[in-house]
Amino acid sequence: MRDKVAASSLPMIYIIGVVIAASRLGIWPSIFSSILSVIAFNFFFTQPYHSLDFYDNSYYFTFGVMLVTSLLVGSMTAQMSKLLDISRKEEKETHILYDFALGLSTQNNTQKMMEFARDFIGNFFDAQIIFHLKNKKNTTEKLILLAINSNEAIGNSCKIEGNNPSLYVSAKIDNNDFVI
């Protein structure tokens, strides 16, 4: 390969390896790949071949530029890959929220909205969701009242409904208090 490709073009091959390592594996493997690529370039493509020694002092500059360039490209690629993962996760969450909002908007009364919300949230969390409606004629459990009055999630370790752990979250729809 030394005879067919100019030595100045070979670092590009090593930078491709750094980019692949950074995009697939992250920053630390790309740093390792950067250092390894400089050593491999020295070992295979500088005289004396198959040695980590070199005769030309200009290679200090070449190796330094090659290392800095591959570190920069690798770190930017790793960061871009991480941001892409975050963007995909946020896109998925946005689609879920959009589907939820669209489904709620098609319901024509509070009861249907509650049923849709119960089914949607239950499917999302793979759980059975129970809504409790607070009204003045109906007595409710202390935890449900506490959730409505404090407007906070209550019951992280509570055991309700057949010893299943329960979490009550207060919500308002059409000026009515609900506990989800």
Tab-separated table of N, CA and C in Angstrom:
chain	number	residue	atom	x	y	z
A	1	MET	N	0.834	-1.190	0.000
A	1	MET	CA	0.000	0.000	0.000
A	1	MET	C	0.877	1.251	0.000
A	2	ARG	N	2.088	1.162	0.584
A	2	ARG	CA	2.997	2.313	0.599
A	2	ARG	C	3.357	2.758	-0.804
A	3	ASP	N	3.435	1.806	-1.737
A	3	ASP	CA	3.851	2.122	-3.103
A	3	ASP	C	2.727	2.746	-3.930
A	4	LYS	N	1.488	2.483	-3.573
A	4	LYS	CA	0.359	2.910	-4.396
A	4	LYS	C	-0.317	4.193	-3.917
A	5	VAL	N	-0.170	4.510	-2.630
A	5	VAL	CA	-0.838	5.685	-2.060
A	5	VAL	C	0.221	6.575	-1.416
A	6	ALA	N	0.091	7.878	-1.639
A	6	ALA	CA	1.034	8.818	-1.033
A	6	ALA	C	0.872	8.794	0.491
A	7	ALA	N	1.994	8.917	1.188
A	7	ALA	CA	1.971	8.859	2.647
A	7	ALA	C	1.105	9.963	3.249
A	8	SER	N	0.987	11.073	2.572
A	8	SER	CA	0.170	12.173	3.095
A	8	SER	C	-1.330	11.869	3.044
A	9	SER	N	-1.736	10.923	2.212
A	9	SER	CA	-3.156	10.563	2.113
A	9	SER	C	-3.558	9.506	3.125
A	10	LEU	N	-2.617	8.771	3.650
A	10	LEU	CA	-2.925	7.666	4.552
A	10	LEU	C	-3.584	8.081	5.873
A	11	PRO	N	-3.248	9.230	6.451
A	11	PRO	CA	-3.948	9.604	7.695
A	11	PRO	C	-5.472	9.699	7.541
A	12	MET	N	-5.942	9.967	6.320
A	12	MET	CA	-7.388	10.026	6.101
A	12	MET	C	-8.038	8.668	6.386
A	13	ILE	N	-7.351	7.601	6.054
A	13	ILE	CA	-7.876	6.263	6.335
A	13	ILE	C	-8.001	6.070	7.845
A	14	TYR	N	-7.013	6.518	8.580
A	14	TYR	CA	-7.055	6.376	10.032
A	14	TYR	C	-8.135	7.254	10.662
A	15	ILE	N	-8.357	8.431	10.087
A	15	ILE	CA	-9.405	9.308	10.610
A	15	ILE	C	-10.783	8.674	10.397
A	16	ILE	N	-10.960	7.953	9.304
A	16	ILE	CA	-12.224	7.242	9.090
A	16	ILE	C	-12.441	6.228	10.214
A	17	GLY	N	-11.385	5.541	10.623
A	17	GLY	CA	-11.485	4.599	11.744
A	17	GLY	C	-11.871	5.301	13.035
A	18	VAL	N	-11.323	6.482	13.258
A	18	VAL	CA	-11.653	7.261	14.456
A	18	VAL	C	-13.117	7.684	14.428
A	19	VAL	N	-13.604	8.123	13.264
A	19	VAL	CA	-14.998	8.536	13.129
A	19	VAL	C	-15.934	7.355	13.389
A	20	ILE	N	-15.601	6.197	12.853
A	20	ILE	CA	-16.433	5.012	13.084
A	20	ILE	C	-16.437	4.652	14.574
A	21	ALA	N	-15.271	4.661	15.194
A	21	ALA	CA	-15.195	4.349	16.627
A	21	ALA	C	-15.992	5.360	17.450
A	22	ALA	N	-15.887	6.621	17.100
A	22	ALA	CA	-16.599	7.665	17.861
A	22	ALA	C	-18.109	7.562	17.695
A	23	SER	N	-18.557	7.312	16.487
A	23	SER	CA	-20.004	7.267	16.251
A	23	SER	C	-20.645	6.016	16.823
A	24	ARG	N	-19.918	4.921	16.838
A	24	ARG	CA	-20.495	3.663	17.328
A	24	ARG	C	-20.238	3.426	18.813
A	25	LEU	N	-19.057	3.823	19.300
A	25	LEU	CA	-18.638	3.423	20.642
A	25	LEU	C	-18.506	4.571	21.641
A	26	GLY	N	-18.337	5.802	21.167
A	26	GLY	CA	-18.236	6.927	22.090
A	26	GLY	C	-16.864	7.572	22.091
A	27	ILE	N	-16.672	8.486	23.045
A	27	ILE	CA	-15.473	9.329	23.068
A	27	ILE	C	-14.211	8.573	23.448
A	28	TRP	N	-14.277	7.729	24.478
A	28	TRP	CA	-13.050	7.057	24.927
A	28	TRP	C	-12.492	6.092	23.889
A	29	PRO	N	-13.303	5.288	23.236
A	29	PRO	CA	-12.750	4.461	22.164
A	29	PRO	C	-12.193	5.292	21.008
A	30	SER	N	-12.779	6.467	20.759
A	30	SER	CA	-12.241	7.304	19.680
A	30	SER	C	-10.892	7.908	20.071
A	31	ILE	N	-10.715	8.228	21.358
A	31	ILE	CA	-9.400	8.717	21.815
A	31	ILE	C	-8.364	7.611	21.669
A	32	PHE	N	-8.733	6.410	22.093
A	32	PHE	CA	-7.834	5.260	21.954
A	32	PHE	C	-7.512	5.017	20.480
A	33	SER	N	-8.521	5.106	19.628
A	33	SER	CA	-8.327	4.915	18.195
A	33	SER	C	-7.424	5.996	17.604
A	34	SER	N	-7.533	7.218	18.095
A	34	SER	CA	-6.672	8.311	17.612
A	34	SER	C	-5.212	8.038	17.924
A	35	ILE	N	-4.963	7.656	19.156
A	35	ILE	CA	-3.574	7.364	19.565
A	35	ILE	C	-3.047	6.165	18.800
A	36	LEU	N	-3.867	5.135	18.689
A	36	LEU	CA	-3.459	3.931	17.976
A	36	LEU	C	-3.205	4.212	16.494
A	37	SER	N	-3.977	5.095	15.892
A	37	SER	CA	-3.781	5.405	14.476
A	37	SER	C	-2.460	6.133	14.239
A	38	VAL	N	-2.065	7.015	15.147
A	38	VAL	CA	-0.769	7.690	15.006
A	38	VAL	C	0.369	6.681	15.136
A	39	ILE	N	0.243	5.797	16.117
A	39	ILE	CA	1.281	4.773	16.309
A	39	ILE	C	1.342	3.844	15.092
A	40	ALA	N	0.167	3.437	14.572
A	40	ALA	CA	0.145	2.548	13.407
A	40	ALA	C	0.731	3.235	12.175
A	41	PHE	N	0.397	4.515	11.992
A	41	PHE	CA	0.965	5.252	10.862
A	41	PHE	C	2.488	5.292	10.966
A	42	ASN	N	2.992	5.572	12.146
A	42	ASN	CA	4.436	5.594	12.361
A	42	ASN	C	5.035	4.209	12.105
A	43	PHE	N	4.412	3.178	12.604
A	43	PHE	CA	4.947	1.825	12.518
A	43	PHE	C	4.973	1.316	11.078
A	44	PHE	N	3.904	1.572	10.315
A	44	PHE	CA	3.792	0.983	8.980
A	44	PHE	C	4.249	1.891	7.843
A	45	PHE	N	4.254	3.215	8.008
A	45	PHE	CA	4.443	4.085	6.862
A	45	PHE	C	5.562	5.101	7.006
A	46	THR	N	6.340	5.062	8.054
A	46	THR	CA	7.518	5.944	8.140
A	46	THR	C	8.769	5.089	8.249
A	47	GLN	N	9.850	5.628	7.680
A	47	GLN	CA	11.114	4.872	7.725
A	47	GLN	C	11.787	5.088	9.061
A	48	PRO	N	12.366	4.116	9.654
A	48	PRO	CA	12.445	2.700	9.266
A	48	PRO	C	11.096	2.027	9.508
A	49	TYR	N	10.665	1.245	8.531
A	49	TYR	CA	9.377	0.561	8.614
A	49	TYR	C	9.383	-0.476	9.720
A	50	HIS	N	8.222	-0.754	10.272
A	50	HIS	CA	8.004	-1.753	11.329
A	50	HIS	C	8.806	-1.433	12.581
A	51	SER	N	8.895	-0.142	12.845
A	51	SER	CA	9.565	0.340	14.049
A	51	SER	C	8.851	1.623	14.474
A	52	LEU	N	8.919	1.924	15.757
A	52	LEU	CA	8.310	3.162	16.238
A	52	LEU	C	9.284	4.326	16.171
A	53	ASP	N	10.452	4.089	15.617
A	53	ASP	CA	11.448	5.127	15.392
A	53	ASP	C	11.176	5.819	14.059
A	54	PHE	N	11.662	7.051	13.908
A	54	PHE	CA	11.583	7.721	12.617
A	54	PHE	C	12.765	8.668	12.512
A	55	TYR	N	13.180	8.904	11.262
A	55	TYR	CA	14.379	9.704	11.023
A	55	TYR	C	14.088	11.167	10.765
A	56	ASP	N	12.978	11.445	10.185
A	56	ASP	CA	12.644	12.808	9.799
A	56	ASP	C	11.976	13.535	10.967
A	57	ASN	N	12.603	14.631	11.420
A	57	ASN	CA	12.050	15.383	12.557
A	57	ASN	C	10.733	16.080	12.231
A	58	SER	N	10.421	16.230	10.969
A	58	SER	CA	9.146	16.864	10.600
A	58	SER	C	7.958	15.969	10.967
A	59	TYR	N	8.238	14.700	11.221
A	59	TYR	CA	7.155	13.802	11.619
A	59	TYR	C	6.592	14.144	12.998
A	60	TYR	N	7.353	14.840	13.826
A	60	TYR	CA	6.787	15.293	15.092
A	60	TYR	C	5.562	16.169	14.828
A	61	PHE	N	5.733	17.078	13.894
A	61	PHE	CA	4.624	17.956	13.527
A	61	PHE	C	3.485	17.161	12.887
A	62	THR	N	3.848	16.251	11.967
A	62	THR	CA	2.838	15.430	11.287
A	62	THR	C	2.034	14.611	12.286
A	63	PHE	N	2.727	13.961	13.204
A	63	PHE	CA	2.038	13.133	14.200
A	63	PHE	C	1.182	13.997	15.137
A	64	GLY	N	1.694	15.158	15.498
A	64	GLY	CA	0.935	16.052	16.368
A	64	GLY	C	-0.339	16.540	15.702
A	65	VAL	N	-0.232	16.981	14.462
A	65	VAL	CA	-1.407	17.453	13.724
A	65	VAL	C	-2.390	16.299	13.505
A	66	MET	N	-1.844	15.131	13.186
A	66	MET	CA	-2.700	13.964	12.971
A	66	MET	C	-3.455	13.603	14.250
A	67	LEU	N	-2.768	13.649	15.386
A	67	LEU	CA	-3.396	13.312	16.662
A	67	LEU	C	-4.453	14.346	17.040
A	68	VAL	N	-4.108	15.624	16.936
A	68	VAL	CA	-5.060	16.681	17.291
A	68	VAL	C	-6.291	16.633	16.378
A	69	THR	N	-6.061	16.457	15.094
A	69	THR	CA	-7.175	16.397	14.140
A	69	THR	C	-8.082	15.216	14.437
A	70	SER	N	-7.495	14.058	14.652
A	70	SER	CA	-8.327	12.878	14.907
A	70	SER	C	-9.047	12.990	16.258
A	71	LEU	N	-8.421	13.615	17.263
A	71	LEU	CA	-9.104	13.830	18.549
A	71	LEU	C	-10.290	14.781	18.395
A	72	LEU	N	-10.087	15.853	17.640
A	72	LEU	CA	-11.180	16.810	17.413
A	72	LEU	C	-12.322	16.177	16.629
A	73	VAL	N	-11.975	15.504	15.549
A	73	VAL	CA	-13.008	14.869	14.731
A	73	VAL	C	-13.725	13.790	15.534
A	74	GLY	N	-12.976	13.005	16.285
A	74	GLY	CA	-13.572	11.951	17.099
A	74	GLY	C	-14.488	12.494	18.177
A	75	SER	N	-14.058	13.545	18.873
A	75	SER	CA	-14.908	14.094	19.948
A	75	SER	C	-16.157	14.755	19.380
A	76	MET	N	-16.028	15.437	18.244
A	76	MET	CA	-17.211	16.049	17.636
A	76	MET	C	-18.171	14.982	17.115
A	77	THR	N	-17.644	13.908	16.569
A	77	THR	CA	-18.501	12.823	16.087
A	77	THR	C	-19.211	12.142	17.246
A	78	ALA	N	-18.485	11.893	18.337
A	78	ALA	CA	-19.110	11.266	19.515
A	78	ALA	C	-20.196	12.164	20.082
A	79	GLN	N	-19.941	13.457	20.140
A	79	GLN	CA	-20.939	14.400	20.644
A	79	GLN	C	-22.155	14.448	19.720
A	80	MET	N	-21.915	14.437	18.423
A	80	MET	CA	-23.012	14.443	17.463
A	80	MET	C	-23.853	13.168	17.593
A	81	SER	N	-23.193	12.043	17.796
A	81	SER	CA	-23.901	10.777	17.962
A	81	SER	C	-24.770	10.797	19.219
A	82	LYS	N	-24.234	11.360	20.307
A	82	LYS	CA	-25.005	11.465	21.552
A	82	LYS	C	-26.208	12.393	21.363
A	83	LEU	N	-26.006	13.515	20.682
A	83	LEU	CA	-27.111	14.446	20.431
A	83	LEU	C	-28.171	13.820	19.522
A	84	LEU	N	-27.744	12.988	18.596
A	84	LEU	CA	-28.684	12.293	17.728
A	84	LEU	C	-29.555	11.332	18.533
A	85	ASP	N	-28.950	10.621	19.476
A	85	ASP	CA	-29.720	9.723	20.344
A	85	ASP	C	-30.730	10.502	21.176
A	86	ILE	N	-30.308	11.636	21.734
A	86	ILE	CA	-31.215	12.480	22.523
A	86	ILE	C	-32.353	12.994	21.643
A	87	SER	N	-32.023	13.408	20.438
A	87	SER	CA	-33.031	13.924	19.512
A	87	SER	C	-34.055	12.849	19.152
A	88	ARG	N	-33.596	11.628	18.931
A	88	ARG	CA	-34.522	10.532	18.621
A	88	ARG	C	-35.449	10.243	19.793
A	89	LYS	N	-34.909	10.270	21.003
A	89	LYS	CA	-35.729	10.033	22.191
A	89	LYS	C	-36.772	11.139	22.342
A	90	GLU	N	-36.362	12.391	22.162
A	90	GLU	CA	-37.298	13.507	22.274
A	90	GLU	C	-38.350	13.462	21.171
A	91	GLU	N	-37.968	13.019	19.987
A	91	GLU	CA	-38.930	12.883	18.892
A	91	GLU	C	-39.981	11.832	19.242
A	92	LYS	N	-39.547	10.727	19.809
A	92	LYS	CA	-40.484	9.675	20.215
A	92	LYS	C	-41.449	10.199	21.281
A	93	GLU	N	-40.925	10.927	22.276
A	93	GLU	CA	-41.779	11.497	23.318
A	93	GLU	C	-42.766	12.499	22.733
A	94	THR	N	-42.328	13.289	21.772
A	94	THR	CA	-43.196	14.267	21.125
A	94	THR	C	-44.333	13.570	20.382
A	95	HIS	N	-44.029	12.474	19.697
A	95	HIS	CA	-45.069	11.721	18.997
A	95	HIS	C	-46.096	11.157	19.977
A	96	ILE	N	-45.616	10.662	21.112
A	96	ILE	CA	-46.533	10.118	22.121
A	96	ILE	C	-47.445	11.219	22.656
A	97	LEU	N	-46.851	12.369	22.989
A	97	LEU	CA	-47.661	13.483	23.500
A	97	LEU	C	-48.631	14.010	22.446
A	98	TYR	N	-48.193	14.029	21.194
A	98	TYR	CA	-49.074	14.470	20.110
A	98	TYR	C	-50.259	13.516	19.963
A	99	ASP	N	-49.969	12.221	19.969
A	99	ASP	CA	-51.051	11.234	19.873
A	99	ASP	C	-52.029	11.367	21.035
A	100	PHE	N	-51.494	11.619	22.229
A	100	PHE	CA	-52.347	11.794	23.402
A	100	PHE	C	-53.222	13.045	23.252
A	101	ALA	N	-52.610	14.154	22.875
A	101	ALA	CA	-53.364	15.406	22.709
A	101	ALA	C	-54.396	15.282	21.592
A	102	LEU	N	-54.031	14.630	20.494
A	102	LEU	CA	-54.967	14.437	19.391
A	102	LEU	C	-56.143	13.575	19.830
A	103	GLY	N	-55.853	12.511	20.557
A	103	GLY	CA	-56.918	11.644	21.049
A	103	GLY	C	-57.833	12.357	22.010
A	104	LEU	N	-57.271	13.156	22.905
A	104	LEU	CA	-58.112	13.920	23.841
A	104	LEU	C	-58.985	14.932	23.108
A	105	SER	N	-58.438	15.546	22.073
A	105	SER	CA	-59.187	16.578	21.361
A	105	SER	C	-60.374	16.016	20.587
A	106	THR	N	-60.363	14.721	20.307
A	106	THR	CA	-61.479	14.125	19.568
A	106	THR	C	-62.628	13.688	20.483
A	107	GLN	N	-62.396	13.735	21.782
A	107	GLN	CA	-63.430	13.313	22.738
A	107	GLN	C	-64.382	14.487	22.966
A	108	ASN	N	-65.691	14.179	23.067
A	108	ASN	CA	-66.663	15.270	23.140
A	108	ASN	C	-67.247	15.507	24.529
A	109	ASN	N	-66.825	14.717	25.534
A	109	ASN	CA	-67.278	15.009	26.892
A	109	ASN	C	-66.233	14.518	27.891
A	110	THR	N	-66.420	14.929	29.133
A	110	THR	CA	-65.438	14.629	30.174
A	110	THR	C	-65.289	13.129	30.390
A	111	GLN	N	-66.387	12.411	30.375
A	111	GLN	CA	-66.337	10.968	30.613
A	111	GLN	C	-65.494	10.265	29.542
A	112	LYS	N	-65.715	10.626	28.277
A	112	LYS	CA	-64.936	10.018	27.191
A	112	LYS	C	-63.462	10.417	27.287
A	113	MET	N	-63.209	11.658	27.705
A	113	MET	CA	-61.816	12.097	27.885
A	113	MET	C	-61.131	11.264	28.962
A	114	MET	N	-61.851	11.028	30.062
A	114	MET	CA	-61.279	10.230	31.143
A	114	MET	C	-61.023	8.797	30.680
A	115	GLU	N	-61.959	8.223	29.932
A	115	GLU	CA	-61.786	6.860	29.440
A	115	GLU	C	-60.595	6.776	28.480
A	116	PHE	N	-60.499	7.760	27.571
A	116	PHE	CA	-59.370	7.773	26.644
A	116	PHE	C	-58.052	7.911	27.400
A	117	ALA	N	-58.012	8.857	28.343
A	117	ALA	CA	-56.783	9.074	29.119
A	117	ALA	C	-56.420	7.817	29.902
A	118	ARG	N	-57.413	7.175	30.514
A	118	ARG	CA	-57.166	5.952	31.269
A	118	ARG	C	-56.561	4.878	30.366
A	119	ASP	N	-57.170	4.662	29.195
A	119	ASP	CA	-56.684	3.629	28.282
A	119	ASP	C	-55.303	3.964	27.728
A	120	PHE	N	-55.104	5.231	27.337
A	120	PHE	CA	-53.826	5.643	26.752
A	120	PHE	C	-52.698	5.519	27.774
A	121	ILE	N	-52.913	6.058	28.965
A	121	ILE	CA	-51.887	6.005	30.013
A	121	ILE	C	-51.655	4.570	30.456
A	122	GLY	N	-52.726	3.789	30.561
A	122	GLY	CA	-52.584	2.384	30.931
A	122	GLY	C	-51.775	1.598	29.920
A	123	ASN	N	-52.025	1.839	28.627
A	123	ASN	CA	-51.239	1.168	27.581
A	123	ASN	C	-49.784	1.616	27.597
A	124	PHE	N	-49.576	2.904	27.841
A	124	PHE	CA	-48.208	3.436	27.851
A	124	PHE	C	-47.383	2.815	28.972
A	125	PHE	N	-47.976	2.730	30.168
A	125	PHE	CA	-47.250	2.193	31.315
A	125	PHE	C	-47.481	0.702	31.525
A	126	ASP	N	-48.281	0.099	30.654
A	126	ASP	CA	-48.634	-1.308	30.789
A	126	ASP	C	-49.159	-1.580	32.200
A	127	ALA	N	-50.159	-0.786	32.585
A	127	ALA	CA	-50.718	-0.874	33.933
A	127	ALA	C	-52.205	-0.573	33.878
A	128	GLN	N	-52.887	-0.963	34.919
A	128	GLN	CA	-54.303	-0.630	35.034
A	128	GLN	C	-54.406	0.733	35.698
A	129	ILE	N	-55.124	1.631	35.064
A	129	ILE	CA	-55.283	2.989	35.572
A	129	ILE	C	-56.711	3.135	36.091
A	130	ILE	N	-56.852	3.710	37.270
A	130	ILE	CA	-58.157	3.939	37.882
A	130	ILE	C	-58.282	5.429	38.166
A	131	PHE	N	-59.375	6.037	37.685
A	131	PHE	CA	-59.668	7.433	37.979
A	131	PHE	C	-60.671	7.480	39.121
A	132	HIS	N	-60.435	8.374	40.041
A	132	HIS	CA	-61.377	8.620	41.128
A	132	HIS	C	-61.865	10.056	40.998
A	133	LEU	N	-63.155	10.255	40.895
A	133	LEU	CA	-63.735	11.582	40.760
A	133	LEU	C	-64.154	12.090	42.132
A	134	LYS	N	-63.674	13.272	42.480
A	134	LYS	CA	-64.035	13.870	43.768
A	134	LYS	C	-65.284	14.721	43.564
A	135	ASN	N	-66.317	14.406	44.285
A	135	ASN	CA	-67.462	15.284	44.307
A	135	ASN	C	-67.962	15.375	45.740
A	136	LYS	N	-68.843	16.321	46.002
A	136	LYS	CA	-69.246	16.589	47.386
A	136	LYS	C	-70.165	15.516	47.963
A	137	LYS	N	-70.837	14.737	47.137
A	137	LYS	CA	-71.742	13.717	47.623
A	137	LYS	C	-71.012	12.420	47.949
A	138	ASN	N	-69.823	12.271	47.449
A	138	ASN	CA	-69.106	11.004	47.511
A	138	ASN	C	-67.939	11.121	48.492
A	139	THR	N	-67.762	10.170	49.374
A	139	THR	CA	-66.594	10.181	50.247
A	139	THR	C	-65.481	9.419	49.556
A	140	THR	N	-64.278	9.923	49.645
A	140	THR	CA	-63.125	9.273	49.006
A	140	THR	C	-62.078	8.963	50.057
A	141	GLU	N	-61.134	8.170	49.681
A	141	GLU	CA	-60.086	7.767	50.614
A	141	GLU	C	-59.215	8.964	50.988
A	142	LYS	N	-58.567	8.884	52.140
A	142	LYS	CA	-57.750	9.995	52.633
A	142	LYS	C	-56.625	10.345	51.659
A	143	LEU	N	-56.025	9.342	51.066
A	143	LEU	CA	-54.928	9.620	50.134
A	143	LEU	C	-55.410	10.374	48.905
A	144	ILE	N	-56.573	10.042	48.430
A	144	ILE	CA	-57.107	10.726	47.262
A	144	ILE	C	-57.384	12.187	47.601
A	145	LEU	N	-57.990	12.426	48.751
A	145	LEU	CA	-58.231	13.808	49.181
A	145	LEU	C	-56.920	14.557	49.375
A	146	LEU	N	-55.939	13.894	49.937
A	146	LEU	CA	-54.647	14.525	50.140
A	146	LEU	C	-54.007	14.890	48.805
A	147	ALA	N	-54.133	14.013	47.815
A	147	ALA	CA	-53.577	14.296	46.488
A	147	ALA	C	-54.259	15.504	45.861
A	148	ILE	N	-55.588	15.581	46.014
A	148	ILE	CA	-56.329	16.707	45.434
A	148	ILE	C	-55.988	17.998	46.165
A	149	ASN	N	-55.971	17.958	47.488
A	149	ASN	CA	-55.741	19.168	48.270
A	149	ASN	C	-54.311	19.666	48.169
A	150	SER	N	-53.347	18.762	48.118
A	150	SER	CA	-51.952	19.200	48.049
A	150	SER	C	-51.496	19.436	46.620
A	151	ASN	N	-52.278	18.937	45.642
A	151	ASN	CA	-51.940	19.072	44.230
A	151	ASN	C	-50.580	18.456	43.909
A	152	GLU	N	-50.241	17.376	44.602
A	152	GLU	CA	-48.978	16.669	44.393
A	152	GLU	C	-49.245	15.176	44.273
A	153	ALA	N	-48.257	14.456	43.752
A	153	ALA	CA	-48.357	13.000	43.679
A	153	ALA	C	-48.234	12.429	45.084
A	154	ILE	N	-49.105	11.507	45.419
A	154	ILE	CA	-49.144	10.908	46.750
A	154	ILE	C	-49.132	9.393	46.594
A	155	GLY	N	-48.451	8.708	47.496
A	155	GLY	CA	-48.629	7.267	47.594
A	155	GLY	C	-47.587	6.433	46.906
A	156	ASN	N	-46.364	6.877	46.859
A	156	ASN	CA	-45.316	6.119	46.198
A	156	ASN	C	-45.175	4.712	46.753
A	157	SER	N	-45.402	4.551	48.046
A	157	SER	CA	-45.264	3.223	48.635
A	157	SER	C	-46.593	2.709	49.193
A	158	CYS	N	-47.696	3.330	48.817
A	158	CYS	CA	-49.009	2.918	49.339
A	158	CYS	C	-49.424	1.603	48.705
A	159	LYS	N	-50.160	0.827	49.446
A	159	LYS	CA	-50.715	-0.421	48.924
A	159	LYS	C	-52.235	-0.297	48.957
A	160	ILE	N	-52.826	-0.128	47.792
A	160	ILE	CA	-54.274	0.033	47.659
A	160	ILE	C	-54.724	-0.916	46.539
A	161	GLU	N	-55.993	-1.185	46.453
A	161	GLU	CA	-56.545	-2.001	45.375
A	161	GLU	C	-55.879	-3.377	45.320
A	162	GLY	N	-56.070	-4.164	46.329
A	162	GLY	CA	-55.571	-5.535	46.325
A	162	GLY	C	-54.069	-5.644	46.479
A	163	ASN	N	-53.508	-4.816	47.328
A	163	ASN	CA	-52.073	-4.842	47.638
A	163	ASN	C	-51.169	-4.464	46.467
A	164	ASN	N	-51.678	-3.779	45.461
A	164	ASN	CA	-50.835	-3.282	44.373
A	164	ASN	C	-50.324	-1.904	44.753
A	165	PRO	N	-49.057	-1.607	44.474
A	165	PRO	CA	-48.570	-0.257	44.783
A	165	PRO	C	-49.346	0.771	43.968
A	166	SER	N	-49.689	1.887	44.594
A	166	SER	CA	-50.496	2.901	43.926
A	166	SER	C	-49.817	4.257	44.017
A	167	LEU	N	-50.073	5.072	43.016
A	167	LEU	CA	-49.582	6.441	42.998
A	167	LEU	C	-50.756	7.314	42.566
A	168	TYR	N	-51.121	8.283	43.396
A	168	TYR	CA	-52.225	9.179	43.091
A	168	TYR	C	-51.661	10.520	42.645
A	169	VAL	N	-52.110	10.995	41.488
A	169	VAL	CA	-51.677	12.277	40.962
A	169	VAL	C	-52.920	13.116	40.724
A	170	SER	N	-52.915	14.324	41.253
A	170	SER	CA	-54.064	15.217	41.136
A	170	SER	C	-54.084	15.881	39.763
A	171	ALA	N	-55.302	16.037	39.206
A	171	ALA	CA	-55.455	16.712	37.916
A	171	ALA	C	-56.789	17.453	37.914
A	172	LYS	N	-56.901	18.502	37.103
A	172	LYS	CA	-58.158	19.252	36.978
A	172	LYS	C	-58.609	19.201	35.524
A	173	ILE	N	-59.887	18.858	35.317
A	173	ILE	CA	-60.495	18.893	33.996
A	173	ILE	C	-61.846	19.580	34.167
A	174	ASP	N	-62.079	20.619	33.383
A	174	ASP	CA	-63.341	21.371	33.447
A	174	ASP	C	-63.661	21.800	34.883
A	175	ASN	N	-62.684	22.291	35.609
A	175	ASN	CA	-62.824	22.737	36.995
A	175	ASN	C	-63.264	21.636	37.962
A	176	ASN	N	-63.158	20.384	37.562
A	176	ASN	CA	-63.404	19.256	38.442
A	176	ASN	C	-62.069	18.654	38.846
A	177	ASP	N	-61.946	18.248	40.090
A	177	ASP	CA	-60.722	17.617	40.550
A	177	ASP	C	-60.779	16.127	40.220
A	178	PHE	N	-59.675	15.617	39.691
A	178	PHE	CA	-59.543	14.203	39.410
A	178	PHE	C	-58.256	13.707	40.053
A	179	VAL	N	-58.226	12.478	40.384
A	179	VAL	CA	-56.989	11.863	40.833
A	179	VAL	C	-56.696	10.732	39.878
A	180	ILE	N	-55.533	10.764	39.311
A	180	ILE	CA	-55.119	9.730	38.368
A	180	ILE	C	-54.192	8.784	39.101
